[in-house]
Short mmCIF file of C-alpha atoms and ligand atoms in Angstrom, two decimals:
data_model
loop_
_atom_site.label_atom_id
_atom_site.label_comp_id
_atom_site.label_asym_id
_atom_site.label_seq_id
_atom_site.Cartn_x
_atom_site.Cartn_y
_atom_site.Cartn_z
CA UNK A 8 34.77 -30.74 -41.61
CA UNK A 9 37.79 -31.26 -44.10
CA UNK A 10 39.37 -27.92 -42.90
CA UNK A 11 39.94 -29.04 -39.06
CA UNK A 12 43.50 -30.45 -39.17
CA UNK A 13 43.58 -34.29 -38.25
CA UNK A 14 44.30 -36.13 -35.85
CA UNK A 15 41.29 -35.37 -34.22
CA UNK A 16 38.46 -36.78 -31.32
CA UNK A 17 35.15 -35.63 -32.63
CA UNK A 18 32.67 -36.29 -29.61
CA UNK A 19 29.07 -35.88 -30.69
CA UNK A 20 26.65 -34.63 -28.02
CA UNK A 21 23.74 -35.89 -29.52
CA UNK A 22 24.98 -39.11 -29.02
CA UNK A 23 26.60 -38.18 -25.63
CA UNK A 24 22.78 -37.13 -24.59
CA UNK A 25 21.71 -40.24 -25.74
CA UNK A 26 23.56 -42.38 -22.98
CA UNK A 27 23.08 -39.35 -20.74
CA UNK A 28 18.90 -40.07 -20.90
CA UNK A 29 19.55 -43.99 -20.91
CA UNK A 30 21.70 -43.15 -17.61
CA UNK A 31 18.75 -40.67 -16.28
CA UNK A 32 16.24 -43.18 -16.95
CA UNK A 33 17.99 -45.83 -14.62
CA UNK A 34 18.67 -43.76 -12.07
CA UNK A 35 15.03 -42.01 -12.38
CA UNK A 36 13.54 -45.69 -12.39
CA UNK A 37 15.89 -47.15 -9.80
CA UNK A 38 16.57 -44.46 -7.55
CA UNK A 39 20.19 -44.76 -7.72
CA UNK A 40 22.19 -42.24 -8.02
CA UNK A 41 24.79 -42.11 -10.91
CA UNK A 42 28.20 -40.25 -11.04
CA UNK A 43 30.62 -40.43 -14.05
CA UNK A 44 34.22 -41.76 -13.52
CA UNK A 45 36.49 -39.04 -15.16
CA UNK A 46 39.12 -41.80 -15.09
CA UNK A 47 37.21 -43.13 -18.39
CA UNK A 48 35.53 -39.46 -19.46
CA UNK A 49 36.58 -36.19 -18.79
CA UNK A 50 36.00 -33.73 -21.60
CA UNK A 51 35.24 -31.42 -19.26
CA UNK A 52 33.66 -29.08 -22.44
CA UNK A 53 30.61 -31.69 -22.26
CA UNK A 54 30.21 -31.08 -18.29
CA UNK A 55 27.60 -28.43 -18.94
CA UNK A 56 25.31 -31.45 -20.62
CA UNK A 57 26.74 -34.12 -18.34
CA UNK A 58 25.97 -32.00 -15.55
CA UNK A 59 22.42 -31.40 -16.30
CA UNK A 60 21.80 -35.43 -16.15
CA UNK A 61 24.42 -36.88 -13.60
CA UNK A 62 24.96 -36.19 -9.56
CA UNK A 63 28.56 -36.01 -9.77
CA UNK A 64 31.91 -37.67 -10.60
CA UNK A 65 34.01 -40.29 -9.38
CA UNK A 66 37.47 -38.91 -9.19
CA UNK A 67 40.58 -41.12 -8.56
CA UNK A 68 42.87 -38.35 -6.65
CA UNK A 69 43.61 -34.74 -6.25
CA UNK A 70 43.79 -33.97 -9.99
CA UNK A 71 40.59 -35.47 -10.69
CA UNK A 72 38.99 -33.90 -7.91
CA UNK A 73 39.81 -30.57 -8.69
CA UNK A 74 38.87 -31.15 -11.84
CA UNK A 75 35.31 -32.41 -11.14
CA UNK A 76 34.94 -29.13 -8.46
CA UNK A 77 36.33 -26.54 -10.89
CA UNK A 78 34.40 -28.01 -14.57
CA UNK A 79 30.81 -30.22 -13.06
CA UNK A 80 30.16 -28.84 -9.76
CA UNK A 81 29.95 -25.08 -11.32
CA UNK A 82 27.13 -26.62 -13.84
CA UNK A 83 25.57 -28.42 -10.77
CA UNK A 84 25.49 -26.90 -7.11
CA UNK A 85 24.44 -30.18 -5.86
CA UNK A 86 27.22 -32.52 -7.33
CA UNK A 87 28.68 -34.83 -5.47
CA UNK A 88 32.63 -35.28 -5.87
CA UNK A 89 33.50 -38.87 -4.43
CA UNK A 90 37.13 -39.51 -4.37
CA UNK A 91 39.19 -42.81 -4.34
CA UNK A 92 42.78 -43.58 -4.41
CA UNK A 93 44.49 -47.15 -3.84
CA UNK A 94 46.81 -44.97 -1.56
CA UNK A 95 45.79 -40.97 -0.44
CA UNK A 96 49.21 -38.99 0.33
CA UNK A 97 49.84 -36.65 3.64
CA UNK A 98 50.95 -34.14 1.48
CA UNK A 99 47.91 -33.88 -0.83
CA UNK A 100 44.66 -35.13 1.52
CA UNK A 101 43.93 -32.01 2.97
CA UNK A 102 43.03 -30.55 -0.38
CA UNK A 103 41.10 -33.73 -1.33
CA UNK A 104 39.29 -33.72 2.10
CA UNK A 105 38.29 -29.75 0.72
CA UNK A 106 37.21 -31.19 -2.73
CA UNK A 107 35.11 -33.91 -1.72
CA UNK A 108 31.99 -34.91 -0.62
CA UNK A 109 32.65 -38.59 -0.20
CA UNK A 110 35.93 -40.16 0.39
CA UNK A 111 36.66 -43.71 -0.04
CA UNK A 112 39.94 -45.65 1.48
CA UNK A 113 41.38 -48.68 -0.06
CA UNK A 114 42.39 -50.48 3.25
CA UNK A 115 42.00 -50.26 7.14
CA UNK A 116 45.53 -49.08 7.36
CA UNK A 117 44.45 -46.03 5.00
CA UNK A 118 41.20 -45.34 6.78
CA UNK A 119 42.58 -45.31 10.18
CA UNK A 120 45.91 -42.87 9.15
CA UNK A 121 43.44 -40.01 7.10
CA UNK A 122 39.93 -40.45 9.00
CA UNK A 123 40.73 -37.82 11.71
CA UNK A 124 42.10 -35.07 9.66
CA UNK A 125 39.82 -35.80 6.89
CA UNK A 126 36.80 -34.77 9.13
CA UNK A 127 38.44 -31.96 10.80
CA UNK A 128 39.17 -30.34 7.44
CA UNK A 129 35.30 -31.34 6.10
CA UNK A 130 33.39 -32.26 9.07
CA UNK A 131 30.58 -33.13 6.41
CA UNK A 132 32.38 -35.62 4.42
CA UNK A 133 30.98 -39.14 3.55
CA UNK A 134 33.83 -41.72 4.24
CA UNK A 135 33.50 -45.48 2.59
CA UNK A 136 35.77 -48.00 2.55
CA UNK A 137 36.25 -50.13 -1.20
CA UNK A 138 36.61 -53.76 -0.35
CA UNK A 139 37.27 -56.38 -2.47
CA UNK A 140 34.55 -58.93 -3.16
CA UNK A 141 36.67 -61.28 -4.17
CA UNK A 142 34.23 -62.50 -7.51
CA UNK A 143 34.72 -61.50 -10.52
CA UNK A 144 34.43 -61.99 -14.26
CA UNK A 145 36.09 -59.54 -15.79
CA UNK A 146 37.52 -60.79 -19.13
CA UNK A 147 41.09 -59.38 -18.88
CA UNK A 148 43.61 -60.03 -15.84
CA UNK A 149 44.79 -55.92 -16.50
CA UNK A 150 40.93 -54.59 -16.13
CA UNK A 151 40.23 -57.22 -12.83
CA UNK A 152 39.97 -55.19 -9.57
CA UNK A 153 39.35 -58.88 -8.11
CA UNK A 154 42.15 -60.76 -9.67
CA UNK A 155 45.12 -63.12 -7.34
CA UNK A 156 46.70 -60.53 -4.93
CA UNK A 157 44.69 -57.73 -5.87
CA UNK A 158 45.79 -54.26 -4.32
CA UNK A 159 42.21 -52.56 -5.46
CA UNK A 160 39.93 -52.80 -1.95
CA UNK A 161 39.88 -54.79 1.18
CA UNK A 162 38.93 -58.38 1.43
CA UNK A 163 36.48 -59.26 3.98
CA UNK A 164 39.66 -61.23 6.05
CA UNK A 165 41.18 -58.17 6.39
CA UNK A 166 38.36 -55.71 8.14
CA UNK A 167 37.50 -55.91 11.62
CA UNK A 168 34.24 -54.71 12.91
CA UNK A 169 36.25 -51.47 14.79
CA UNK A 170 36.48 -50.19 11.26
CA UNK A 171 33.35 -50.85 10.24
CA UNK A 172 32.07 -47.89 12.87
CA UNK A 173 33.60 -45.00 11.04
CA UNK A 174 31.83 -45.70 7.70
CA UNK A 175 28.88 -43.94 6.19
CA UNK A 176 29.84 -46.64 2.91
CA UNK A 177 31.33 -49.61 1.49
CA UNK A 178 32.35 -49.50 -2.55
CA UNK A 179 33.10 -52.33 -4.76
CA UNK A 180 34.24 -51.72 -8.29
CA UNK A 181 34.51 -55.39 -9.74
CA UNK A 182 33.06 -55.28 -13.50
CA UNK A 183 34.86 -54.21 -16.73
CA UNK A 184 32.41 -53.92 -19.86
CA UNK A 185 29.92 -56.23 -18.18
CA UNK A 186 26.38 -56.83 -18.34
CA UNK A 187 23.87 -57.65 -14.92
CA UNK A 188 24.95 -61.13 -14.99
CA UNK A 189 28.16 -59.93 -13.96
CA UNK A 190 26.86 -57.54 -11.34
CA UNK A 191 24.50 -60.47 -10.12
CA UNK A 192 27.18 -62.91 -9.20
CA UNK A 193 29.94 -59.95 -7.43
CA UNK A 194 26.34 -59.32 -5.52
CA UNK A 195 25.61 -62.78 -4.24
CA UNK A 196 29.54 -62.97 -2.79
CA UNK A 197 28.72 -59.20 -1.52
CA UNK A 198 25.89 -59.33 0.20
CA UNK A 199 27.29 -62.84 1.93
CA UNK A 200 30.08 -61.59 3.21
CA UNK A 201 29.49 -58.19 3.89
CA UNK A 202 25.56 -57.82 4.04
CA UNK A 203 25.88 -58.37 8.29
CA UNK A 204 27.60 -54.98 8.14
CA UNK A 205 25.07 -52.93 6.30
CA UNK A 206 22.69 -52.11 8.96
CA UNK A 207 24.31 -48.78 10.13
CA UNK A 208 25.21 -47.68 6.39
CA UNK A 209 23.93 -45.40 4.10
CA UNK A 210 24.81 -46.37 1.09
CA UNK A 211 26.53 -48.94 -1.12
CA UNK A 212 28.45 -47.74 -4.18
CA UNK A 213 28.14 -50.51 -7.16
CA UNK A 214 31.40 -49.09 -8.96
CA UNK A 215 31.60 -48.51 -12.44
CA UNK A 216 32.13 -51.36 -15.05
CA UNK A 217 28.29 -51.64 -16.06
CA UNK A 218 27.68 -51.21 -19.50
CA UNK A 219 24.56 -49.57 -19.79
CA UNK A 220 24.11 -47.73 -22.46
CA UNK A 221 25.64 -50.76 -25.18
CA UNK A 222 22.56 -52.01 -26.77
CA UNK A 223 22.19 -55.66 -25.31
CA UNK A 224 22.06 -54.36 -22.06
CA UNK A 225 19.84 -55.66 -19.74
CA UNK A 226 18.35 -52.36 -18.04
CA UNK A 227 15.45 -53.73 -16.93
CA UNK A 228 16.93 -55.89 -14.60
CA UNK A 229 19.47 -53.70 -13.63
CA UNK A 230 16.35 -51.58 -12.25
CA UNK A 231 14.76 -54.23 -10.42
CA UNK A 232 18.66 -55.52 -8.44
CA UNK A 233 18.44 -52.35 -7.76
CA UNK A 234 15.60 -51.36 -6.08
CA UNK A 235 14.81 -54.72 -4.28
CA UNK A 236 18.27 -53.96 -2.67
CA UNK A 237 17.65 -50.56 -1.41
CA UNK A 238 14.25 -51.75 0.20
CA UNK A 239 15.73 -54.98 1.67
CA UNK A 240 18.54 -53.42 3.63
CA UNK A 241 16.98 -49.55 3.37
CA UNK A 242 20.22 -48.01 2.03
CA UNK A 243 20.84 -45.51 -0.84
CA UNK A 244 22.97 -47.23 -4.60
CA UNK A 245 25.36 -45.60 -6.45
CA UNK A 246 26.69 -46.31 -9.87
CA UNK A 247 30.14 -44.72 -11.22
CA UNK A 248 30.08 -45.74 -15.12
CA UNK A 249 33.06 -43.84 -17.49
CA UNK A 250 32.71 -46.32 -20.21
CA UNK A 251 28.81 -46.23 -20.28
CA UNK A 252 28.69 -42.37 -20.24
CA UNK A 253 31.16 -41.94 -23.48
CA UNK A 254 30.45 -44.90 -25.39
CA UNK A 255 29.94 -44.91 -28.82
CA UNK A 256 29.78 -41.51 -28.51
CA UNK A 257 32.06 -39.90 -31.06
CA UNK A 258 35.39 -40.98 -33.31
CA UNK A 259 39.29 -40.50 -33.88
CA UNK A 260 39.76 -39.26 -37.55
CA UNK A 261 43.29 -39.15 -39.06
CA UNK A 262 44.84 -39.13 -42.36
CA UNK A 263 46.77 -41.36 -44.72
CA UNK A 264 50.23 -40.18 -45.05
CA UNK A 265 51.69 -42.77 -47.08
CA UNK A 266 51.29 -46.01 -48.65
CA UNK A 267 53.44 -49.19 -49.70
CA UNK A 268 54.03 -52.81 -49.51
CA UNK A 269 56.29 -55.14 -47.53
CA UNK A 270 54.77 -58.40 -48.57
CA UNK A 271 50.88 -56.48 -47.59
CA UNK A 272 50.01 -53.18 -48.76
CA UNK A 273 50.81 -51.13 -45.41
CA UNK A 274 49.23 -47.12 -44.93
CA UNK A 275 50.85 -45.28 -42.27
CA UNK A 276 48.67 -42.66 -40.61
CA UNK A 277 48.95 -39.17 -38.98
CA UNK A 278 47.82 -40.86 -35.50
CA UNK A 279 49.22 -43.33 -33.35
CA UNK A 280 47.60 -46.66 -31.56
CA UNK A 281 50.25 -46.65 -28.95
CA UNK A 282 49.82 -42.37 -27.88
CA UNK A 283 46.18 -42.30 -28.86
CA UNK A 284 44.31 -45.47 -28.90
CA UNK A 285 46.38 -46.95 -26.35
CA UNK A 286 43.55 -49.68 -25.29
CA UNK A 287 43.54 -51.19 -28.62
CA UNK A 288 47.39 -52.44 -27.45
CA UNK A 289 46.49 -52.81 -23.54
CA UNK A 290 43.36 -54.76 -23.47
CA UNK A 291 43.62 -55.54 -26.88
CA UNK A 292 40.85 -54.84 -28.78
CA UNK A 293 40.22 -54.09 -32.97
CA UNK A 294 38.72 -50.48 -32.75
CA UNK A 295 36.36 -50.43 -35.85
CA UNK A 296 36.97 -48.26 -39.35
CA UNK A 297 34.01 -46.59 -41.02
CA UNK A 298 33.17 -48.34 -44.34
CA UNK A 299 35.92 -51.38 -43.58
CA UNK A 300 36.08 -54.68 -43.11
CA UNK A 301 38.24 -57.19 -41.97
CA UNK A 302 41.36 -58.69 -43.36
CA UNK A 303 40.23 -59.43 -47.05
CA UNK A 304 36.59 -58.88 -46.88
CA UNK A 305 36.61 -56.26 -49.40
CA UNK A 306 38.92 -56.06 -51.66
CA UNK A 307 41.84 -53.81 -50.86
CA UNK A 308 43.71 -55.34 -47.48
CA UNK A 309 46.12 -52.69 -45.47
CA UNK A 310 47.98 -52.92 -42.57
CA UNK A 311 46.74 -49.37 -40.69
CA UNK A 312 49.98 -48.25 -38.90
CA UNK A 313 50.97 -44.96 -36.47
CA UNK A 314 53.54 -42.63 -37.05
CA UNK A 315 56.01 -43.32 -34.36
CA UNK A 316 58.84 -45.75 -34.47
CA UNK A 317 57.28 -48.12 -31.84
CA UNK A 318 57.29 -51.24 -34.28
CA UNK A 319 54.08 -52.38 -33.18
CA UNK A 320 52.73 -49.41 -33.29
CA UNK A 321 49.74 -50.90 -35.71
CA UNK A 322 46.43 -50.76 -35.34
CA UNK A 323 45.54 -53.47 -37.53
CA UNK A 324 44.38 -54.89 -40.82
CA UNK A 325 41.54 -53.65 -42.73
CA UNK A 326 39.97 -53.89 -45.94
CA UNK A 327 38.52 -51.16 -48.18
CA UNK A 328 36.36 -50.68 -51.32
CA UNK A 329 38.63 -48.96 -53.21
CA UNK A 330 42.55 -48.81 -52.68
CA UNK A 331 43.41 -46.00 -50.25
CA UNK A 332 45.77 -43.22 -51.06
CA UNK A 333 48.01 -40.49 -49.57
CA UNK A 334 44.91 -37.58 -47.55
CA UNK A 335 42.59 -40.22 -47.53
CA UNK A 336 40.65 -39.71 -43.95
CA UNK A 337 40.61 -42.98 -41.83
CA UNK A 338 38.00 -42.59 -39.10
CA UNK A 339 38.33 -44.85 -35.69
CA UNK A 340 34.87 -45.39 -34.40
CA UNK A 341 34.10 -44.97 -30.25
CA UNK A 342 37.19 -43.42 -29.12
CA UNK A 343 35.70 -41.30 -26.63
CA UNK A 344 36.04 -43.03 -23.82
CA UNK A 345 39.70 -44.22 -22.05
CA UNK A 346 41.58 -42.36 -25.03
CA UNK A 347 42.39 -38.78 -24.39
CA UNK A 348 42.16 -39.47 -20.78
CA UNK A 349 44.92 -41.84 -21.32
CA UNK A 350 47.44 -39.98 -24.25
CA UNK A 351 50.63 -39.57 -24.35
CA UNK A 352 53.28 -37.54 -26.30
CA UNK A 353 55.23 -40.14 -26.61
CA UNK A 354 58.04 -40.05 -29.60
CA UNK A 355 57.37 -36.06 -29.62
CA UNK A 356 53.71 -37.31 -31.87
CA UNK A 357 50.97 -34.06 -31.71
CA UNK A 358 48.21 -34.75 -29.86
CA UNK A 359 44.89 -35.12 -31.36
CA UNK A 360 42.57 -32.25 -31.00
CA UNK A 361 39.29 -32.39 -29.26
CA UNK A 362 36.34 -31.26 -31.00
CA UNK A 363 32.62 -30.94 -29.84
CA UNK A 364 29.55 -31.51 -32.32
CA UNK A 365 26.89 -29.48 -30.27
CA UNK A 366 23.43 -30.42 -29.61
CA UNK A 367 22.54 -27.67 -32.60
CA UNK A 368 25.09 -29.38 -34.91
CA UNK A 369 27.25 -26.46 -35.18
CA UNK A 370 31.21 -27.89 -34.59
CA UNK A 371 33.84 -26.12 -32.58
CA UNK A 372 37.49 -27.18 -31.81
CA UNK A 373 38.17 -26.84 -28.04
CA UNK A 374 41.53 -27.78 -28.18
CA UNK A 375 44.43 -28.09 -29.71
CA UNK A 376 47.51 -29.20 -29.13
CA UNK A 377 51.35 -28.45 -30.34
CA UNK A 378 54.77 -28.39 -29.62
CA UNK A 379 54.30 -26.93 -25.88
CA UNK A 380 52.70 -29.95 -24.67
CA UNK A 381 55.28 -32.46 -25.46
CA UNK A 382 58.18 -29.76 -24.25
CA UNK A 383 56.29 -29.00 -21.16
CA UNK A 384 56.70 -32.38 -19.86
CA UNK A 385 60.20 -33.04 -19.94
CA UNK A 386 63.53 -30.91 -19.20
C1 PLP B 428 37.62 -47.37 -13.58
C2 PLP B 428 36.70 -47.22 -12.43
C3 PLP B 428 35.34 -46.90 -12.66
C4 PLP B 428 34.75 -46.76 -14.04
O1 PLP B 428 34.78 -47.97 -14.74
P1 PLP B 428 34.16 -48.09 -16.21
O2 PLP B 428 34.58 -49.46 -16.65
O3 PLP B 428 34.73 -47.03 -17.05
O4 PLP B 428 32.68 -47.96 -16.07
C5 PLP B 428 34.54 -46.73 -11.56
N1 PLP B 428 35.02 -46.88 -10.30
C6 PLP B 428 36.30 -47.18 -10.05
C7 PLP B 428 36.77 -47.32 -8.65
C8 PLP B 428 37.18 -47.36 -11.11
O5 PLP B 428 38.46 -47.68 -10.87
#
């Protein structure tokens, strides 16, 4: 693997199948059906596997959309493409209307502009609206759908039962990395407010936000929520997971370029926290390093830094076996998921390429990036 050029995404299918059966077996065992959020995973080179295990994708707009009918539908003739957008546009809804098979409004005033025309265009389409539960425990204010003056979904003040007629749906997305627990308590405030409505719907969408496939996970009783809910009011689940589907699933490798000390011993790397590990600064979180520990654990202690001039720019400090030198490879665990979706080009840095580990273990670069992408985003 030393001759592909760093940085790189190496996403490992074996693994990828791994969360793929986990995700099978719920849906298998629950009777839910289970679509992947491209938001959080799109390497569309995996769709042929994804495909093969999962009904569909959740797509968050036109781009999305397309992308889910042009790369997962052609590996699956019956996947579903739901689409949701905090606000659709005039100019682009007749497309997404074409694209989808479900399509879910953020608000009354949303439903009420698009319904008509949506139908007309795809008189099959499934049409939810996302409200807002208004519980939640998601651990950061930035990932909480459900936070003070939230613009994600309706709250139940704000629907009237006119609106209610035009639904096939409702969606809630209210979890972020969470276990049942979490789904347990948005249900309770779910159900109480909204459960009158349920009678004339076919289905409830849980959102994404579960985090199935992370070993502590308590599938089990995700199986049983789910299936004493679909017999009590009769009505079909969905799950949208991103995280769950590419966790742990592959790694970011990238190489030393220099070392030297400013009061720490500091190693400055060919890739970048801010353009391509940009949760690490957002949520924050410490991504892990293969074979290092923490500040001063073992016995050599760097400061791992990116090579842009954004000061913080860092991705923190680690500690190595033996003291790390210029083409030494530095390897950023589970950064599959909400990384390349998320890149930027940002201080003219190369993006990483993406590379897939097949189920047969042979290893193929299926992209890579250069000049052209940061130029053919400005002028
Ligand atoms: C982000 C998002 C998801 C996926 O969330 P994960 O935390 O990646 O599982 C699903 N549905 C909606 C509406 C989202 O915004």
């Amino acid at each position: 693997m030393h001759d592909i050029q760093t940085p790189y995404y190496l996403c490992d299918e074996t693994l990828l199948e791994k969360n793929l059966k986990i995700l099978q077996d719920v849906q298998n065992r629950s009777g839910a059906k289970i679509i992947v959020a491209l938001k959080g995973f799109a390497m569309f080179s995996t769709f042929p596997l994804v495909a093969r295990y999962l009904d569909g994708c959740c797509a968050s707009g036109l781009h999305e959309a397309r992308l889910a009918k042009e790369e997962f539908a052609k590996y699956n003739s019956e996947a579903e493409v739901h689409t949701y957008s905090p606000a659709f546009k005039e100019s682009e809804i007749q497309e997404i209307a074409k694209l989808s098979n479900h399509i879910v409004f953020n608000s009354p005033n949303q439903l009420d502009r698009f319904l008509l025309k949506t139908k007309e265009i795809n008189p099959k389409i499934q049409v939810s609206l996302r409200i807002n539960p208004e519980v939640s425990s998601s651990p950061k204010d930035i990932y909480n759908p459900c936070g003070l003056y939230s613009r994600l979904g309706t709250p139940l003040k704000n629907i009237d039962e006119s609106t209610l007629n035009s639904l096939d749906g409702l969606n809630f997305h209210a979890l972020c990395e969470q276990n049942v627990d979490a789904l347990e308590e948005v249900l309770v405030a779910f159900e109480k407010g909204f459960g009158k409505y349920f009678q004339n719907l076919k289905y409830i969408n849980f959102g994404g936000g579960h985090h199935i496939t992370k070993k502590d996970y308590d599938i089990e009783r995700l199986v049983c929520i789910i299936k004493e809910f679909c017999l009590k009011y009769q009505i079909d689940v969905y799950l949208e997971p991103g995280e769950a589907v590419g966790w742990e699933s592959g790694y970011l490798v990238s190489t030393v370029l220099d070392v030297f000390e400013n009061g720490m011993h500091i190693a400055i790397l060919d890739s970048s926290a801010e353009a391509h590990m940009p949760d690490t600064l957002a949520m924050p979180y410490r991504a892990e390093v293969r074979g290092a520990g923490v500040a001063n654990e073992k016995k050599y202690t760097y400061r791992l830094g990116g090579n842009t001039c954004l000061a913080g720019d860092i991705m923190g400090d680690y500690s190595f076996d033996e003291p790390l030198k210029v083409g030494d490879e530095i390897i950023f665990e589970d950064q599959i998921h909400y990384t390349f979706v998320k890149n930027t080009t940002f201080n003219g840095i190369k993006l990483p390429s993406l590379v897939l580990k097949k189920l047969d273990g042979t290893i193929e670069v299926v992209k890579e990036f250069g000049y052209e992408e940061y130029k053919s985003r400005l002028s």
